[in-house]
mmCIF file of C-alpha atoms in Angstrom:
data_model
loop_
_atom_site.group_PDB
_atom_site.id
_atom_site.type_symbol
_atom_site.label_atom_id
_atom_site.label_comp_id
_atom_site.label_asym_id
_atom_site.label_seq_id
_atom_site.Cartn_x
_atom_site.Cartn_y
_atom_site.Cartn_z
ATOM 1 C CA GLY A 362 14.122 61.420 -58.822
ATOM 2 C CA GLU A 363 14.978 61.557 -55.241
ATOM 3 C CA SER A 364 18.047 64.283 -54.705
ATOM 4 C CA VAL A 365 19.516 65.455 -52.024
ATOM 5 C CA GLY A 366 21.722 68.628 -52.795
ATOM 6 C CA LEU A 367 23.443 71.856 -51.225
ATOM 7 C CA HIS A 368 23.616 75.671 -52.025
ATOM 8 C CA LEU A 369 26.725 76.067 -51.402
ATOM 9 C CA PRO A 370 30.024 74.028 -52.342
ATOM 10 C CA THR A 371 32.681 75.669 -50.186
ATOM 11 C CA LEU A 372 32.503 77.618 -47.260
ATOM 12 C CA SER A 373 35.356 79.902 -45.788
ATOM 13 C CA VAL A 374 35.182 81.278 -42.598
ATOM 14 C CA GLN A 375 37.065 83.284 -39.735
ATOM 15 C CA GLU A 376 38.003 81.220 -36.285
ATOM 16 C CA GLY A 377 35.215 81.856 -33.624
ATOM 17 C CA ASP A 378 32.911 83.149 -36.434
ATOM 18 C CA ASN A 379 29.509 80.855 -36.955
ATOM 19 C CA SER A 380 29.099 79.044 -39.755
ATOM 20 C CA ILE A 381 25.963 77.815 -41.717
ATOM 21 C CA ILE A 382 25.845 75.143 -43.978
ATOM 22 C CA ASN A 383 22.535 74.799 -46.346
ATOM 23 C CA CYS A 384 21.653 71.674 -47.684
ATOM 24 C CA ALA A 385 17.658 71.318 -50.295
ATOM 25 C CA TYR A 386 15.960 67.968 -50.618
ATOM 26 C CA SER A 387 13.473 67.196 -53.041
ATOM 27 C CA ASN A 388 11.375 64.181 -51.293
ATOM 28 C CA SER A 389 9.020 65.416 -49.169
ATOM 29 C CA ALA A 390 8.316 62.038 -47.773
ATOM 30 C CA SER A 391 12.340 62.024 -46.148
ATOM 31 C CA ASP A 392 11.407 61.884 -42.220
ATOM 32 C CA TYR A 393 14.681 61.790 -41.145
ATOM 33 C CA PHE A 394 17.897 63.649 -41.746
ATOM 34 C CA ILE A 395 21.506 63.812 -40.464
ATOM 35 C CA TRP A 396 24.471 66.149 -40.986
ATOM 36 C CA TYR A 397 27.719 64.487 -41.211
ATOM 37 C CA LYS A 398 31.367 65.465 -41.214
ATOM 38 C CA GLN A 399 33.711 64.054 -43.351
ATOM 39 C CA GLU A 400 37.582 64.798 -42.787
ATOM 40 C CA SER A 401 40.095 63.381 -45.193
ATOM 41 C CA GLY A 402 40.929 60.038 -45.156
ATOM 42 C CA LYS A 403 38.305 59.277 -43.130
ATOM 43 C CA GLY A 404 34.445 58.216 -43.216
ATOM 44 C CA PRO A 405 31.213 60.128 -42.541
ATOM 45 C CA GLN A 406 31.307 60.897 -38.897
ATOM 46 C CA PHE A 407 27.699 61.917 -37.201
ATOM 47 C CA ILE A 408 27.442 65.544 -35.998
ATOM 48 C CA ILE A 409 23.725 65.590 -35.684
ATOM 49 C CA ASP A 410 20.172 64.181 -36.903
ATOM 50 C CA ILE A 411 16.191 65.488 -37.083
ATOM 51 C CA ARG A 412 12.792 63.923 -37.307
ATOM 52 C CA SER A 413 11.017 65.735 -39.698
ATOM 53 C CA ASN A 414 8.344 66.053 -36.734
ATOM 54 C CA MET A 415 10.919 68.778 -35.225
ATOM 55 C CA ASP A 416 12.189 72.005 -36.556
ATOM 56 C CA LYS A 417 15.200 72.537 -34.401
ATOM 57 C CA ARG A 418 17.496 70.353 -32.697
ATOM 58 C CA GLN A 419 20.862 71.835 -31.017
ATOM 59 C CA GLY A 420 23.705 69.983 -29.948
ATOM 60 C CA GLN A 421 27.013 71.209 -28.845
ATOM 61 C CA ARG A 422 28.100 73.884 -30.823
ATOM 62 C CA VAL A 423 25.736 72.670 -33.493
ATOM 63 C CA THR A 424 21.963 73.283 -34.722
ATOM 64 C CA VAL A 425 20.204 71.742 -37.265
ATOM 65 C CA LEU A 426 17.206 73.627 -38.219
ATOM 66 C CA LEU A 427 14.431 71.565 -40.482
ATOM 67 C CA ASN A 428 12.213 74.293 -42.926
ATOM 68 C CA LYS A 429 9.861 71.477 -44.489
ATOM 69 C CA THR A 430 7.534 73.604 -46.288
ATOM 70 C CA VAL A 431 10.908 74.632 -48.523
ATOM 71 C CA LYS A 432 12.619 71.547 -48.279
ATOM 72 C CA HIS A 433 15.267 72.893 -46.447
ATOM 73 C CA LEU A 434 18.093 71.576 -43.772
ATOM 74 C CA SER A 435 20.486 73.777 -42.104
ATOM 75 C CA LEU A 436 23.749 72.981 -40.411
ATOM 76 C CA GLN A 437 25.189 75.923 -37.832
ATOM 77 C CA ILE A 438 27.944 75.760 -36.037
ATOM 78 C CA ALA A 439 28.802 78.267 -33.518
ATOM 79 C CA ALA A 440 32.180 79.537 -32.987
ATOM 80 C CA THR A 441 33.960 77.785 -35.587
ATOM 81 C CA GLN A 442 37.757 76.508 -35.274
ATOM 82 C CA PRO A 443 40.339 75.111 -37.046
ATOM 83 C CA GLY A 444 39.216 71.519 -36.366
ATOM 84 C CA ASP A 445 36.015 72.335 -38.055
ATOM 85 C CA SER A 446 37.054 72.137 -41.088
ATOM 86 C CA ALA A 447 35.898 69.039 -43.617
ATOM 87 C CA VAL A 448 33.323 68.570 -45.866
ATOM 88 C CA TYR A 449 29.493 68.135 -44.564
ATOM 89 C CA PHE A 450 26.838 66.087 -45.673
ATOM 90 C CA CYS A 451 23.472 65.936 -45.573
ATOM 91 C CA ALA A 452 21.765 62.773 -45.719
ATOM 92 C CA GLU A 453 18.337 62.211 -45.974
ATOM 93 C CA ASN A 454 16.483 58.815 -44.961
ATOM 94 C CA LYS A 455 12.447 57.500 -45.657
ATOM 95 C CA ASP A 456 11.507 55.952 -42.828
ATOM 96 C CA ALA A 457 7.896 56.359 -42.308
ATOM 97 C CA GLY A 458 5.500 53.203 -40.525
ATOM 98 C CA GLY A 459 9.336 51.171 -40.065
ATOM 99 C CA THR A 460 9.674 49.920 -43.369
ATOM 100 C CA SER A 461 13.242 51.383 -44.363
ATOM 101 C CA TYR A 462 16.139 49.746 -43.669
ATOM 102 C CA GLY A 463 18.223 52.412 -43.459
ATOM 103 C CA LYS A 464 18.746 53.425 -47.034
ATOM 104 C CA LEU A 465 20.568 57.001 -46.911
ATOM 105 C CA THR A 466 20.593 59.748 -49.749
ATOM 106 C CA PHE A 467 23.786 62.276 -49.806
ATOM 107 C CA GLY A 468 24.131 65.433 -50.523
ATOM 108 C CA GLN A 469 26.878 66.597 -52.772
ATOM 109 C CA GLY A 470 28.999 67.694 -50.059
ATOM 110 C CA THR A 471 30.079 71.328 -48.593
ATOM 111 C CA ILE A 472 34.072 72.142 -47.707
ATOM 112 C CA LEU A 473 34.214 73.871 -44.364
ATOM 113 C CA THR A 474 37.655 76.241 -44.145
ATOM 114 C CA VAL A 475 38.241 77.512 -40.773
ATOM 115 C CA HIS A 476 41.271 80.208 -40.899
ATOM 116 C CA PRO A 477 43.018 80.955 -37.505
ATOM 117 C CA GLU B 834 34.007 53.965 -28.540
ATOM 118 C CA PRO B 835 33.367 50.946 -30.837
ATOM 119 C CA GLU B 836 34.095 51.223 -34.487
ATOM 120 C CA VAL B 837 33.966 49.566 -37.663
ATOM 121 C CA THR B 838 36.744 48.144 -39.307
ATOM 122 C CA GLN B 839 37.628 47.985 -42.776
ATOM 123 C CA THR B 840 40.800 46.280 -44.416
ATOM 124 C CA PRO B 841 42.275 46.582 -46.677
ATOM 125 C CA SER B 842 42.639 50.896 -46.249
ATOM 126 C CA HIS B 843 44.053 50.381 -49.578
ATOM 127 C CA GLN B 844 44.052 48.051 -52.608
ATOM 128 C CA VAL B 845 45.315 47.915 -55.995
ATOM 129 C CA THR B 846 44.348 45.892 -57.990
ATOM 130 C CA GLN B 847 44.173 45.314 -62.299
ATOM 131 C CA MET B 848 41.115 45.684 -64.401
ATOM 132 C CA GLY B 849 39.350 41.906 -64.780
ATOM 133 C CA GLN B 850 40.641 40.790 -61.000
ATOM 134 C CA GLU B 851 38.248 39.852 -58.605
ATOM 135 C CA VAL B 852 38.406 42.364 -54.856
ATOM 136 C CA ILE B 853 37.165 41.530 -51.900
ATOM 137 C CA LEU B 854 36.834 44.198 -49.362
ATOM 138 C CA ARG B 855 36.483 43.588 -45.714
ATOM 139 C CA CYS B 856 34.823 45.179 -42.793
ATOM 140 C CA VAL B 857 34.297 43.573 -39.305
ATOM 141 C CA PRO B 858 30.612 45.962 -38.074
ATOM 142 C CA ILE B 859 30.568 46.779 -34.442
ATOM 143 C CA SER B 860 29.544 43.810 -32.214
ATOM 144 C CA ASN B 861 25.954 44.250 -31.230
ATOM 145 C CA HIS B 862 24.874 45.594 -34.811
ATOM 146 C CA LEU B 863 22.303 43.670 -37.110
ATOM 147 C CA TYR B 864 21.845 45.807 -39.754
ATOM 148 C CA PHE B 865 24.975 45.918 -42.112
ATOM 149 C CA TYR B 866 25.746 48.443 -45.347
ATOM 150 C CA TRP B 867 28.101 49.363 -48.124
ATOM 151 C CA TYR B 868 28.518 53.064 -49.625
ATOM 152 C CA ARG B 869 31.081 54.265 -52.291
ATOM 153 C CA GLN B 870 32.207 57.412 -53.318
ATOM 154 C CA ILE B 871 33.790 58.444 -56.097
ATOM 155 C CA LEU B 872 36.910 60.722 -55.418
ATOM 156 C CA GLY B 873 34.934 64.501 -55.347
ATOM 157 C CA GLN B 874 31.536 63.127 -55.357
ATOM 158 C CA LYS B 875 28.871 62.209 -52.751
ATOM 159 C CA VAL B 876 27.960 59.144 -50.717
ATOM 160 C CA GLU B 877 26.083 56.560 -52.859
ATOM 161 C CA PHE B 878 24.482 53.917 -50.990
ATOM 162 C CA LEU B 879 25.328 50.144 -52.261
ATOM 163 C CA VAL B 880 23.539 47.772 -50.714
ATOM 164 C CA SER B 881 22.080 46.857 -46.947
ATOM 165 C CA PHE B 882 22.726 43.553 -45.286
ATOM 166 C CA TYR B 883 20.002 42.275 -42.220
ATOM 167 C CA ASN B 884 19.666 38.720 -41.211
ATOM 168 C CA ASN B 885 22.038 37.161 -44.124
ATOM 169 C CA GLU B 886 20.266 38.247 -46.958
ATOM 170 C CA ILE B 887 20.239 41.747 -49.473
ATOM 171 C CA SER B 888 17.604 43.965 -47.759
ATOM 172 C CA GLU B 889 17.992 46.870 -50.703
ATOM 173 C CA LYS B 890 20.234 47.212 -53.221
ATOM 174 C CA SER B 891 21.009 50.277 -55.928
ATOM 175 C CA GLU B 892 20.789 50.373 -59.310
ATOM 176 C CA ILE B 893 24.985 50.334 -59.227
ATOM 177 C CA PHE B 894 24.970 47.255 -56.972
ATOM 178 C CA ASP B 895 24.412 44.933 -60.005
ATOM 179 C CA ASP B 896 25.468 41.104 -60.960
ATOM 180 C CA GLN B 897 29.709 42.199 -60.397
ATOM 181 C CA PHE B 898 29.237 42.616 -57.168
ATOM 182 C CA SER B 899 27.807 40.511 -53.998
ATOM 183 C CA VAL B 900 27.754 40.654 -50.091
ATOM 184 C CA GLU B 901 27.975 38.009 -48.137
ATOM 185 C CA ARG B 902 29.253 37.408 -44.296
ATOM 186 C CA PRO B 903 30.727 34.345 -43.491
ATOM 187 C CA ASP B 904 30.893 34.027 -40.011
ATOM 188 C CA GLY B 905 29.427 36.211 -38.001
ATOM 189 C CA SER B 906 32.049 39.181 -37.455
ATOM 190 C CA ASN B 907 32.901 39.684 -40.760
ATOM 191 C CA PHE B 908 31.185 41.429 -44.008
ATOM 192 C CA THR B 909 32.354 41.452 -46.763
ATOM 193 C CA LEU B 910 31.907 42.881 -50.881
ATOM 194 C CA LYS B 911 33.132 41.257 -53.430
ATOM 195 C CA ILE B 912 33.271 43.004 -57.152
ATOM 196 C CA ARG B 913 34.164 40.164 -59.879
ATOM 197 C CA SER B 914 35.756 41.649 -62.481
ATOM 198 C CA THR B 915 36.884 45.121 -61.548
ATOM 199 C CA LYS B 916 36.569 48.164 -64.259
ATOM 200 C CA LEU B 917 38.126 51.545 -64.597
ATOM 201 C CA GLU B 918 34.787 53.342 -62.968
ATOM 202 C CA ASP B 919 35.192 50.948 -59.487
ATOM 203 C CA SER B 920 37.733 53.154 -58.249
ATOM 204 C CA ALA B 921 36.111 54.592 -55.422
ATOM 205 C CA MET B 922 36.193 54.662 -51.238
ATOM 206 C CA TYR B 923 34.227 52.033 -49.887
ATOM 207 C CA PHE B 924 33.032 52.899 -47.060
ATOM 208 C CA CYS B 925 30.979 50.109 -44.489
ATOM 209 C CA ALA B 926 28.392 50.961 -42.139
ATOM 210 C CA SER B 927 26.514 49.396 -39.574
ATOM 211 C CA SER B 928 23.565 50.329 -37.260
ATOM 212 C CA VAL B 929 21.829 48.072 -34.746
ATOM 213 C CA GLN B 930 18.201 48.544 -35.431
ATOM 214 C CA LYS B 931 16.026 49.291 -38.585
ATOM 215 C CA GLY B 932 16.136 52.299 -40.489
ATOM 216 C CA ALA B 933 19.038 55.142 -40.346
ATOM 217 C CA TYR B 934 19.681 56.032 -36.587
ATOM 218 C CA GLY B 935 22.627 55.146 -35.453
ATOM 219 C CA TYR B 936 24.750 54.161 -38.342
ATOM 220 C CA THR B 937 28.256 54.131 -37.543
ATOM 221 C CA PHE B 938 30.695 54.412 -40.602
ATOM 222 C CA GLY B 939 34.188 52.720 -41.286
ATOM 223 C CA SER B 940 37.022 54.659 -42.912
ATOM 224 C CA GLY B 941 37.097 52.977 -45.677
ATOM 225 C CA THR B 942 38.750 51.128 -48.086
ATOM 226 C CA ARG B 943 40.317 53.507 -51.423
ATOM 227 C CA LEU B 944 40.122 50.627 -54.538
ATOM 228 C CA THR B 945 42.282 51.982 -57.533
ATOM 229 C CA VAL B 946 41.740 49.827 -60.483
ATOM 230 C CA VAL B 947 44.651 50.110 -63.168
#
């Protein structure tokens, strides 16, 4: 079946370091990918997204890379701060032709801990 | 910034009881969703709702579940006869357009079935 998974369940970094969180997806038909941040007791918060016609997208301190050849997605956080500590989820959507009503398939999540 | 509001934040119920989880989506959004997250696990899709009908549902969303938009502002998830395994965080989300772009999630309702 379709699945989105993560290679590393936990990641600990020092403040100021760059963080890289990885995600593998198995549905080659997926064409839209999103990274979410989830803090304790809160809902998923949008970080950045990318469509399958791109291989890189940058935001403020974050970059998402998409490698469709190996079905791999990564989130890079520059100069990681203690406030970045959270669980990070990748999610995928198959939106080709506008037929999707927006169902997201989430990965397992990576716990990022940033030490001061 | 507009928010998706969910109430209550925590609901405790006895097994077999009915519960209704409430959500107020962002006012100009047209597509509504429920997801759940069992403790320590990933977020799972339950159902999407548009134009007053279910547009897609998962295998989790069986006959015990129903959704409703009763008054044009609220969006509810009802579980008819709760089971212990229904204990989870339930997240409502909404979006202004079809597809996954522009989703906004609420902060969730923690449902505990005892």
